[in-house]
mmCIF file of C-alpha atoms and ligand atoms in Angstrom:
data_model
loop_
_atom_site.group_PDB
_atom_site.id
_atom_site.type_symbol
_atom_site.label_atom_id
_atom_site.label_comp_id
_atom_site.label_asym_id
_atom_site.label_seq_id
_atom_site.Cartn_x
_atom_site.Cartn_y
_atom_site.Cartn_z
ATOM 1 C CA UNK H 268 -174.815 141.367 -152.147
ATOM 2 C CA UNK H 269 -173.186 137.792 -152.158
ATOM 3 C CA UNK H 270 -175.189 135.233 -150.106
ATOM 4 C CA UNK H 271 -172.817 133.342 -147.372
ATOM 5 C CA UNK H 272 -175.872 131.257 -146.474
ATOM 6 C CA UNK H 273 -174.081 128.412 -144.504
ATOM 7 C CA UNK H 274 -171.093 128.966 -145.637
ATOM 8 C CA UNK H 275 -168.290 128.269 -143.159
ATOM 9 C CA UNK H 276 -165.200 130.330 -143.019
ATOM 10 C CA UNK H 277 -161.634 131.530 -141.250
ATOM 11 C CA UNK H 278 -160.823 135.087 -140.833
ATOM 12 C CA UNK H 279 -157.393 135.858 -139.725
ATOM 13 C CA UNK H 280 -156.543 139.274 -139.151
ATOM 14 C CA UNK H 281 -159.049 140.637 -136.788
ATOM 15 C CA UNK H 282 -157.329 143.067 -134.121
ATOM 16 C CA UNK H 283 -159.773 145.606 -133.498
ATOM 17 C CA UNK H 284 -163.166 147.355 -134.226
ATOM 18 C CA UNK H 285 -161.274 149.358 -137.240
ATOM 19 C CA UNK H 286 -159.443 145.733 -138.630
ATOM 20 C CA UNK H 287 -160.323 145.309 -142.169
ATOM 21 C CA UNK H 288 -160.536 142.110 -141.540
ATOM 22 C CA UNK H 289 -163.301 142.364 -138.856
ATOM 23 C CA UNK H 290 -165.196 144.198 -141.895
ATOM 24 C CA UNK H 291 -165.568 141.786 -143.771
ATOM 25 C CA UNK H 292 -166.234 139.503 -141.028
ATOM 26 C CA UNK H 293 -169.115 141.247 -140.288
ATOM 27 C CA UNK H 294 -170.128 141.835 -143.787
ATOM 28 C CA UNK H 295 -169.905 137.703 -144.527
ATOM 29 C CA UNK H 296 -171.473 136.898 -141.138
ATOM 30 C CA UNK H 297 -174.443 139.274 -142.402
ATOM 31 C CA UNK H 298 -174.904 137.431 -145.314
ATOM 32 C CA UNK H 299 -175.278 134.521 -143.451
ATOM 33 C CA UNK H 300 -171.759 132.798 -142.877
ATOM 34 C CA UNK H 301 -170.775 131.286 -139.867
ATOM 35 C CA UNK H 302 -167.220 132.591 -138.399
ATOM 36 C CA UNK H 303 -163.886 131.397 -136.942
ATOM 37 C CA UNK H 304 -161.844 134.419 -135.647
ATOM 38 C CA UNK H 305 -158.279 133.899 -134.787
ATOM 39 C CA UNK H 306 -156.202 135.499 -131.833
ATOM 40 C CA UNK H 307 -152.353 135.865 -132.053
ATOM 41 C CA UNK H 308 -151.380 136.360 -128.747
ATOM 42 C CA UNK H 309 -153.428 136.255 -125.214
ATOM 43 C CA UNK H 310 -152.755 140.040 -125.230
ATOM 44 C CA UNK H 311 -155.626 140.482 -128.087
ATOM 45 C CA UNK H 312 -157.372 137.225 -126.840
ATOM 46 C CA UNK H 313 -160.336 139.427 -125.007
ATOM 47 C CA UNK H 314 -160.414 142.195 -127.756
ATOM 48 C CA UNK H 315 -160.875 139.291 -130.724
ATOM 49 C CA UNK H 316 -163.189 137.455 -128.416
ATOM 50 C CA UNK H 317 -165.279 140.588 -127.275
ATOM 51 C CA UNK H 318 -165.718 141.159 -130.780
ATOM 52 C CA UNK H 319 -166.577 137.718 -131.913
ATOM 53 C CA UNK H 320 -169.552 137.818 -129.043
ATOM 54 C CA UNK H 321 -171.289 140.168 -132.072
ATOM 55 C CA UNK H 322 -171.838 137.471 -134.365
ATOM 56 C CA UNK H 323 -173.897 134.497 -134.711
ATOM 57 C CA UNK H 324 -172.452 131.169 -132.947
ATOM 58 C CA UNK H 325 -168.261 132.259 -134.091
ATOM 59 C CA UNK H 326 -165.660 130.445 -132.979
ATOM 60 C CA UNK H 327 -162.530 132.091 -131.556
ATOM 61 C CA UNK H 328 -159.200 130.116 -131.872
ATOM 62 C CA UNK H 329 -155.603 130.791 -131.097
ATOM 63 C CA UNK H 330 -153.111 131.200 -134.236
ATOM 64 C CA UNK H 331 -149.787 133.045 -134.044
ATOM 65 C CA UNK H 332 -149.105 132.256 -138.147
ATOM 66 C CA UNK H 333 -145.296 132.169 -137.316
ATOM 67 C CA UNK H 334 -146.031 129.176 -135.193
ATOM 68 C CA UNK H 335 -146.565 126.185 -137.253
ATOM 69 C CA UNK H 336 -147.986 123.970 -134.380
ATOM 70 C CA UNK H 337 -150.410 126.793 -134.264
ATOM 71 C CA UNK H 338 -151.430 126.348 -137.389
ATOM 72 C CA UNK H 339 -151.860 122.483 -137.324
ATOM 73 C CA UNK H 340 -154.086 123.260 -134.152
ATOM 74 C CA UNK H 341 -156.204 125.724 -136.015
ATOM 75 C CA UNK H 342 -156.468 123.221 -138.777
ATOM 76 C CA UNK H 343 -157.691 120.098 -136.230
ATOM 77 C CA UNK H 344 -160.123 122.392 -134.162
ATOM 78 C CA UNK H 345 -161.562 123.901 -137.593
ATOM 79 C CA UNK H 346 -161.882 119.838 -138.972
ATOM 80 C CA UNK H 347 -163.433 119.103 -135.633
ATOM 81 C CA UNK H 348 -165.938 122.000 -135.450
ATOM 82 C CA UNK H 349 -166.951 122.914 -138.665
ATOM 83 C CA UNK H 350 -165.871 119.650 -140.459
ATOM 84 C CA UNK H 351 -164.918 121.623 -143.732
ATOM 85 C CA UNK H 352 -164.117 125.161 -144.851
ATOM 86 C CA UNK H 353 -165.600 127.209 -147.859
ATOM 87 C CA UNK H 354 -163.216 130.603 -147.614
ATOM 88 C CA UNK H 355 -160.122 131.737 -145.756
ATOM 89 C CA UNK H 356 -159.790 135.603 -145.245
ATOM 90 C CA UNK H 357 -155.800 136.306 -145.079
ATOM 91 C CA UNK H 358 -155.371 139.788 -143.138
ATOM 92 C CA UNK H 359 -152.397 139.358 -141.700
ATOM 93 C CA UNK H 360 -149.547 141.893 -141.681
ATOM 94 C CA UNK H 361 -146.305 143.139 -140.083
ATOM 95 C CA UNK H 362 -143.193 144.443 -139.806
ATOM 96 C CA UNK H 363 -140.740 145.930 -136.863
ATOM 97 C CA UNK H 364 -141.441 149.783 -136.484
ATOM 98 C CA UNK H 365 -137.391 150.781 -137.438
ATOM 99 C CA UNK H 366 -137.807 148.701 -140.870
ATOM 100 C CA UNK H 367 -140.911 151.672 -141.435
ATOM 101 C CA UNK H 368 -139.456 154.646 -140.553
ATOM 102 C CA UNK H 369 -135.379 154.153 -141.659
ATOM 103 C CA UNK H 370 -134.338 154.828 -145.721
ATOM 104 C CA UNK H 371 -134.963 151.472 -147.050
ATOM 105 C CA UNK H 372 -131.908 150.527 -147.521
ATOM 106 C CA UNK H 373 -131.181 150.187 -144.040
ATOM 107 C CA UNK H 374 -133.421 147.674 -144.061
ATOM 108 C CA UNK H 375 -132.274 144.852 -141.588
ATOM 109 C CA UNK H 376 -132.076 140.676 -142.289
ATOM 110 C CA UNK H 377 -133.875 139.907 -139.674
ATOM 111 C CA UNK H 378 -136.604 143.052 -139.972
ATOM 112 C CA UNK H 379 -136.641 141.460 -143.769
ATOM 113 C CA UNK H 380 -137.168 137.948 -142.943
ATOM 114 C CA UNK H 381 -140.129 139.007 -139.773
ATOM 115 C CA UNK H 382 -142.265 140.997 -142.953
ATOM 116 C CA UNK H 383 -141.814 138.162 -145.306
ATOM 117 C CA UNK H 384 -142.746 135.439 -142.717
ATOM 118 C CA UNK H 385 -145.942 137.107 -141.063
ATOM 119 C CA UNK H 386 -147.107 139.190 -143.989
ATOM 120 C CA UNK H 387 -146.426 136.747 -147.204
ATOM 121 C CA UNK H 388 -145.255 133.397 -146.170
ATOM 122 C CA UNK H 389 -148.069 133.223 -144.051
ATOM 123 C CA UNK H 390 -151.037 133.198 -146.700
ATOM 124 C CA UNK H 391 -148.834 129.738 -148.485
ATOM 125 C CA UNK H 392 -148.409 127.842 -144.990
ATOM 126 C CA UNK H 393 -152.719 129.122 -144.136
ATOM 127 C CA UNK H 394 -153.962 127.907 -147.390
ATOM 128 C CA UNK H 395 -151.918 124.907 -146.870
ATOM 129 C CA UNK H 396 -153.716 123.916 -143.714
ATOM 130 C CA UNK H 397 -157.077 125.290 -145.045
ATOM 131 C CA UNK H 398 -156.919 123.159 -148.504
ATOM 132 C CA UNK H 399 -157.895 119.795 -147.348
ATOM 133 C CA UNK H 400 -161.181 121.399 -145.258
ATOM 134 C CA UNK H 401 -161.957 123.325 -148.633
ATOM 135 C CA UNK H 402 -162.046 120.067 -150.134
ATOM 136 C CA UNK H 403 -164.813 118.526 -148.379
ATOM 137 C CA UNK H 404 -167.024 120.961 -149.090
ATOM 138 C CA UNK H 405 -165.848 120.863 -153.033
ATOM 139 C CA UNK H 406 -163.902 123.945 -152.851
ATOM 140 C CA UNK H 407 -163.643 126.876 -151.692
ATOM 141 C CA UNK H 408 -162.151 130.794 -151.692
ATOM 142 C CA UNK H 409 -159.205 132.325 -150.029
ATOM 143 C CA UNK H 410 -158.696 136.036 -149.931
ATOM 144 C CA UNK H 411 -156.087 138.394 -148.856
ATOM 145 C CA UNK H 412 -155.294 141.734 -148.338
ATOM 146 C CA UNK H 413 -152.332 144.118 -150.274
ATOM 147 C CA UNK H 414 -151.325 147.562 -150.565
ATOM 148 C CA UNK H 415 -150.328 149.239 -154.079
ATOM 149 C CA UNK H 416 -146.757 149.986 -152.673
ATOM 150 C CA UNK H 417 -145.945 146.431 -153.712
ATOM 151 C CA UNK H 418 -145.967 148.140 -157.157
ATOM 152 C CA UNK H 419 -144.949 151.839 -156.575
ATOM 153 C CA UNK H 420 -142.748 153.725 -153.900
ATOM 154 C CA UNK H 421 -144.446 154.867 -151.097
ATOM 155 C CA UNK H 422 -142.960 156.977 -148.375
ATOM 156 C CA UNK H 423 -141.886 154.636 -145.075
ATOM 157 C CA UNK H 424 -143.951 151.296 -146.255
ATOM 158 C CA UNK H 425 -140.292 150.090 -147.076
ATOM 159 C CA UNK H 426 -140.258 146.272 -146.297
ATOM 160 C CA UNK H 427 -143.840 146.207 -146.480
ATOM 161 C CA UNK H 428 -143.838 146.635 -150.229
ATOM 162 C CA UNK H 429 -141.908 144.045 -150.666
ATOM 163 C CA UNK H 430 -143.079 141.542 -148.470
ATOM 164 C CA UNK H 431 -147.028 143.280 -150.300
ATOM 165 C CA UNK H 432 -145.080 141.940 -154.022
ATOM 166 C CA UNK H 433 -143.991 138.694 -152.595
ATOM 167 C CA UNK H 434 -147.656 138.312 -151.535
ATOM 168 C CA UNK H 435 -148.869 139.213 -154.923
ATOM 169 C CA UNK H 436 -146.709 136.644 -156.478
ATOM 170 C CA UNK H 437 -148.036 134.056 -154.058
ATOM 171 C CA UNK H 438 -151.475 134.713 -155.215
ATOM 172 C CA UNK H 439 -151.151 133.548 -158.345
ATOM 173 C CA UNK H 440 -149.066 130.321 -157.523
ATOM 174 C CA UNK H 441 -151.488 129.505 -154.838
ATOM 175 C CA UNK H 442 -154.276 129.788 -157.571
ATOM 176 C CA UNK H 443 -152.613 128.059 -160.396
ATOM 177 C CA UNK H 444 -151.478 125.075 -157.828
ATOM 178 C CA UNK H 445 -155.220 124.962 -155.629
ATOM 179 C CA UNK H 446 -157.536 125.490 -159.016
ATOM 180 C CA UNK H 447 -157.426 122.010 -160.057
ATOM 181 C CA UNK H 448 -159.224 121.377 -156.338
ATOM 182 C CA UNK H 449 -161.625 124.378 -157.224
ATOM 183 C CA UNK H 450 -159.749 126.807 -154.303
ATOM 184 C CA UNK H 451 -159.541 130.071 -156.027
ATOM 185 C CA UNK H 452 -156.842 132.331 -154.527
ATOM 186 C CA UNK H 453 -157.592 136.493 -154.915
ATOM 187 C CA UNK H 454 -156.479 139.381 -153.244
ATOM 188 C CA UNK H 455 -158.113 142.933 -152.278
ATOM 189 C CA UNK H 456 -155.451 145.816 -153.166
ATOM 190 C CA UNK H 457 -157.167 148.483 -150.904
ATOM 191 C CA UNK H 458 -156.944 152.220 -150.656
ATOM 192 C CA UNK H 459 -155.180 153.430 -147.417
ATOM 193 C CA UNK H 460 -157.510 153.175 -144.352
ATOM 194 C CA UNK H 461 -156.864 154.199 -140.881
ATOM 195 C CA UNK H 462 -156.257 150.743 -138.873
ATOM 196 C CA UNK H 463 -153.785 149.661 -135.530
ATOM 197 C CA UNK H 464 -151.192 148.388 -139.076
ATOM 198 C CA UNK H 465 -151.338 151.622 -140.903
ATOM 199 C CA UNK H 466 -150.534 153.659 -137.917
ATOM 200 C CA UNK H 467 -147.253 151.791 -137.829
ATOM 201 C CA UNK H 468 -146.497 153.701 -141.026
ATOM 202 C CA UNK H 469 -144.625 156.995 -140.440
ATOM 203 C CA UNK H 470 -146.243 159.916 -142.275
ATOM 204 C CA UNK H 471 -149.323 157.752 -143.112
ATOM 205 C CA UNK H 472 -152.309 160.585 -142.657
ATOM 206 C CA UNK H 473 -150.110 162.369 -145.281
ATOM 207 C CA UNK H 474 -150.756 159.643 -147.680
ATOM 208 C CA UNK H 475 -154.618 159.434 -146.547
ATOM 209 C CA UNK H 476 -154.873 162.956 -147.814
ATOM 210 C CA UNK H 477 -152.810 162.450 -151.305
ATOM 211 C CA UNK H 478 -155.488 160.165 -152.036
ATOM 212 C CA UNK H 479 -158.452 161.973 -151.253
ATOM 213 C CA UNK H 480 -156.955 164.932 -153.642
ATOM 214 C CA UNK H 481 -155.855 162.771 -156.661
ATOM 215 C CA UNK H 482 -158.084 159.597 -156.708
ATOM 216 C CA UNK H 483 -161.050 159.752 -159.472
ATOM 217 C CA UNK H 484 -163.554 159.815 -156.951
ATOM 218 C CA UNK H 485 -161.828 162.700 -154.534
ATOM 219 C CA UNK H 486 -162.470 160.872 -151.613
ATOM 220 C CA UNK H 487 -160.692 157.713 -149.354
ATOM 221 C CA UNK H 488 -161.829 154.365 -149.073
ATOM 222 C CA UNK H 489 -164.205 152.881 -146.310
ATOM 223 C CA UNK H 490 -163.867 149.800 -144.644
ATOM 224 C CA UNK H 491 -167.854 148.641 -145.524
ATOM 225 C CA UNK H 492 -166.798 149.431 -149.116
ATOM 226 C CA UNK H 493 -163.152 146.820 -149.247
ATOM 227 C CA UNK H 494 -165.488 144.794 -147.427
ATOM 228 C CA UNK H 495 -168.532 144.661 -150.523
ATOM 229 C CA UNK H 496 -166.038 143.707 -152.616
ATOM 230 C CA UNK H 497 -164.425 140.862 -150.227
ATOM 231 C CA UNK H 498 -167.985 139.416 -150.566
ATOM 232 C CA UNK H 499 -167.614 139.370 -154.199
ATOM 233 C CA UNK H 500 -164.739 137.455 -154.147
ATOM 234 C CA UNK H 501 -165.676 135.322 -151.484
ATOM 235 C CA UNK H 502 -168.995 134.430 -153.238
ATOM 236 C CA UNK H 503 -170.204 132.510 -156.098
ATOM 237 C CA UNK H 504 -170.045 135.998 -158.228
ATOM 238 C CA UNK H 505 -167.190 135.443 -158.854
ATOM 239 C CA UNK H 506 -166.949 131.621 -159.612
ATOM 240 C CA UNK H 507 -164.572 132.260 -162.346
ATOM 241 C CA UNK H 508 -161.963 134.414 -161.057
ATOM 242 C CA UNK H 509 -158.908 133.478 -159.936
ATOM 243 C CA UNK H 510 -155.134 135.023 -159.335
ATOM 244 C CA UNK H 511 -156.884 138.252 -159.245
ATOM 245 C CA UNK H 512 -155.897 141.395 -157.470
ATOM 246 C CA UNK H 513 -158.431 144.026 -157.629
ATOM 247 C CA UNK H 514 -157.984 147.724 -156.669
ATOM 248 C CA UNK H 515 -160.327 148.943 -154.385
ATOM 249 C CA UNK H 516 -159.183 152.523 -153.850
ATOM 250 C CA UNK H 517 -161.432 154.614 -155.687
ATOM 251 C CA UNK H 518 -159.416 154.518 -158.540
ATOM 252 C CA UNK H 519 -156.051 155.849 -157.205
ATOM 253 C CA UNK H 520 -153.994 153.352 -159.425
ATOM 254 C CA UNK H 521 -154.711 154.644 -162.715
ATOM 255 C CA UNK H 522 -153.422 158.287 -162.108
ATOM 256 C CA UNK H 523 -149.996 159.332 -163.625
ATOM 257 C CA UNK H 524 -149.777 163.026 -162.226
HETATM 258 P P1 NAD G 784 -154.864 145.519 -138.432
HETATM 259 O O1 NAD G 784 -153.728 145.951 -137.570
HETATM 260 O O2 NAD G 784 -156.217 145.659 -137.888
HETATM 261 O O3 NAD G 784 -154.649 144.020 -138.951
HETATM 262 C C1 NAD G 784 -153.397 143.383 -139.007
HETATM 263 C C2 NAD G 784 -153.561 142.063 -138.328
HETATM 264 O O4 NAD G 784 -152.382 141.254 -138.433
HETATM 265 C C3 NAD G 784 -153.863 142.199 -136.824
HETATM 266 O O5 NAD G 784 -155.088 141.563 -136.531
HETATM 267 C C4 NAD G 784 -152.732 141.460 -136.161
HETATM 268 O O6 NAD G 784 -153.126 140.794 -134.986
HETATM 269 C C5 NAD G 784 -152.368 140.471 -137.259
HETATM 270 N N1 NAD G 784 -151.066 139.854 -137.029
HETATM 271 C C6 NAD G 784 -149.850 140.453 -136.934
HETATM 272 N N2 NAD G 784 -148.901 139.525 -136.657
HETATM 273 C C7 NAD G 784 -149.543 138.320 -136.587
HETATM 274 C C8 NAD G 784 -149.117 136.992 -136.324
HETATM 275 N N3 NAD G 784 -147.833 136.690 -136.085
HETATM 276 N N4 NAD G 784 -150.050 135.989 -136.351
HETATM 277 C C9 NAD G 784 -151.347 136.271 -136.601
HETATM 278 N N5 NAD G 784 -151.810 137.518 -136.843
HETATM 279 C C10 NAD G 784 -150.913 138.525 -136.826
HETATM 280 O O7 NAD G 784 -154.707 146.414 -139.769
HETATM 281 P P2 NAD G 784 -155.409 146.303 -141.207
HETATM 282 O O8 NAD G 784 -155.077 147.590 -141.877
HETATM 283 O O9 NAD G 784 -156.825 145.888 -141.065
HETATM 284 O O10 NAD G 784 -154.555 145.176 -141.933
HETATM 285 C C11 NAD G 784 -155.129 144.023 -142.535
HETATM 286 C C12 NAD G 784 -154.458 143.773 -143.861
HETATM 287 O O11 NAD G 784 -154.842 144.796 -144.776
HETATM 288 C C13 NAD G 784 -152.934 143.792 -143.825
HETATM 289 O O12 NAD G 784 -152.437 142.799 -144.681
HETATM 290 C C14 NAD G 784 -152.619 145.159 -144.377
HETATM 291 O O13 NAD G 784 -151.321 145.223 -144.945
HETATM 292 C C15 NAD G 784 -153.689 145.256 -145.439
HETATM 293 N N6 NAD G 784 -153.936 146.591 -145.986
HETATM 294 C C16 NAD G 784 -154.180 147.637 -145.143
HETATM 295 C C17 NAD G 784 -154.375 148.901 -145.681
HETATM 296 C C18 NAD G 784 -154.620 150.072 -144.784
HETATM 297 O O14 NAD G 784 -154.420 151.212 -145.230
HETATM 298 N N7 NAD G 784 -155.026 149.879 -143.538
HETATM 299 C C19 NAD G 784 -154.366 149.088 -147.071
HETATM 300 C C20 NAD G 784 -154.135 147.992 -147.903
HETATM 301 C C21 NAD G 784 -153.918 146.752 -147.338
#
């Protein structure tokens, strides 16, 4: 497994005990990273913080990615605490509940422009902020997470898959523009998982149970296992790999019928 060892880094995405995103914070903070969790609203302050009390010496900051004085906050406290910043974890998603349970072409402007915003401008206007701290420690990684349905039609993920393809597409701008600075830019395309954002998703368990029938290995993912491969691509493994999106959903992808 990757070794974090002093390794500083943001995750941004952590909601609950079942977040992805607090899987791999775990996971990184095991192999010996220290952690910055972020809270987007004073309603999930005491559930991010509670959590954060499980690791090593974290620190728990305020970030609502719509808000850009948020973000320019994050960035000075992050400067001022950690002084630098070796990898960003990007687990940030949303979209109004109508925009996942309408026919998609009802889809509204404004439910439109709220998906984009939180779930794929957001990883352009983060890296932004987290660039010049992955600088002074040479470089760094920034990860985020996708869903196949930016690819293929899924039942009620709607908006979702197209804000998912926008954030695809931003991947590999962010890593053509940030490689010169040695910032790699990937993304984890994982297999549906039972979180607080997939129960958002009308009909969801019935995709949960598609997969487990007709993925190679006849079975759904686990959050340990997206979070193995998050240290992968957070770790010097994989130095060399850049604009990448790799599918971590026991092979669903590749099946036709
Ligand atoms: P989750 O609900 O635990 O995480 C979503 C996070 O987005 C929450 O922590 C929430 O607080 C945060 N968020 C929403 N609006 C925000 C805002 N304005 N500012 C800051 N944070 C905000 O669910 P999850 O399934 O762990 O989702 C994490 C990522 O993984 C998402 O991008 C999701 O699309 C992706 N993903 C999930 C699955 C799945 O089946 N669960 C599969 C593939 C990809």
């Amino acid at each position: 497994m990757a070794d974090l060892a002093g390794k500083l880094g943001l995750i941004v995405g952590v909601a609950n005990k079942r977040s992805i995103s607090w899987a791999i914070a775990q996971a990184a903070a095991a192999a010996g990273a220290r952690i910055a969790l972020t809270y987007p609203s004073e309603r999930l302050e005491e559930n991010v913080r509670e959590l954060a009390a499980k690791l090593e010496n974290p620190l728990v900051l305020p970030c609502d990615v719509t808000k850009d004085e948020d973000l320019a906050a994050l960035a000075a406290s992050l400067d001022r605490e950690f002084g630098g910043l070796d990898f960003l974890v990007h687990g940030v998603a949303f979209a109004q509940a109508a925009e996942l349970s309408s026919p998609f072409v009802q889809t509204s402007r404004e439910g439109f422009r709220v998906a984009l915003d939180v779930s794929a401008y957001s990883l352009i206007s983060l890296a932004r902020v987290a660039a010049p701290l992955m600088e002074k420690r040479g470089g760094g990684s920034i990860l985020t997470l996708t869903y196949l349905g930016s690819q293929r039609v899924f039942p009620n993920y709607n908006v979702m898959g197209v804000a998912k393809a926008a954030l695809e597409a931003s991947v590999r701008y962010l890593a053509s523009d940030l490689g010169a600075r040695n910032i790699r830019v990937n993304a984890i395309s994982a297999g549906p998982i039972k979180t607080l954002a997939a129960s958002g998703i009308s009909g969801f368990s019935s995709i949960l149970q598609v997969y487990r029938e007709r993925a190679p290995l006849k079975r759904n993912v686990e959050l340990a296992e997206v979070a193995d491969a998050a240290m992968f691509l957070l770790g010097a493994g994989s130095r060399a790999v850049t604009g990448e999106i790799l599918l971590v959903d026991a092979g669903y992808h590749i099946v036709g019928l």
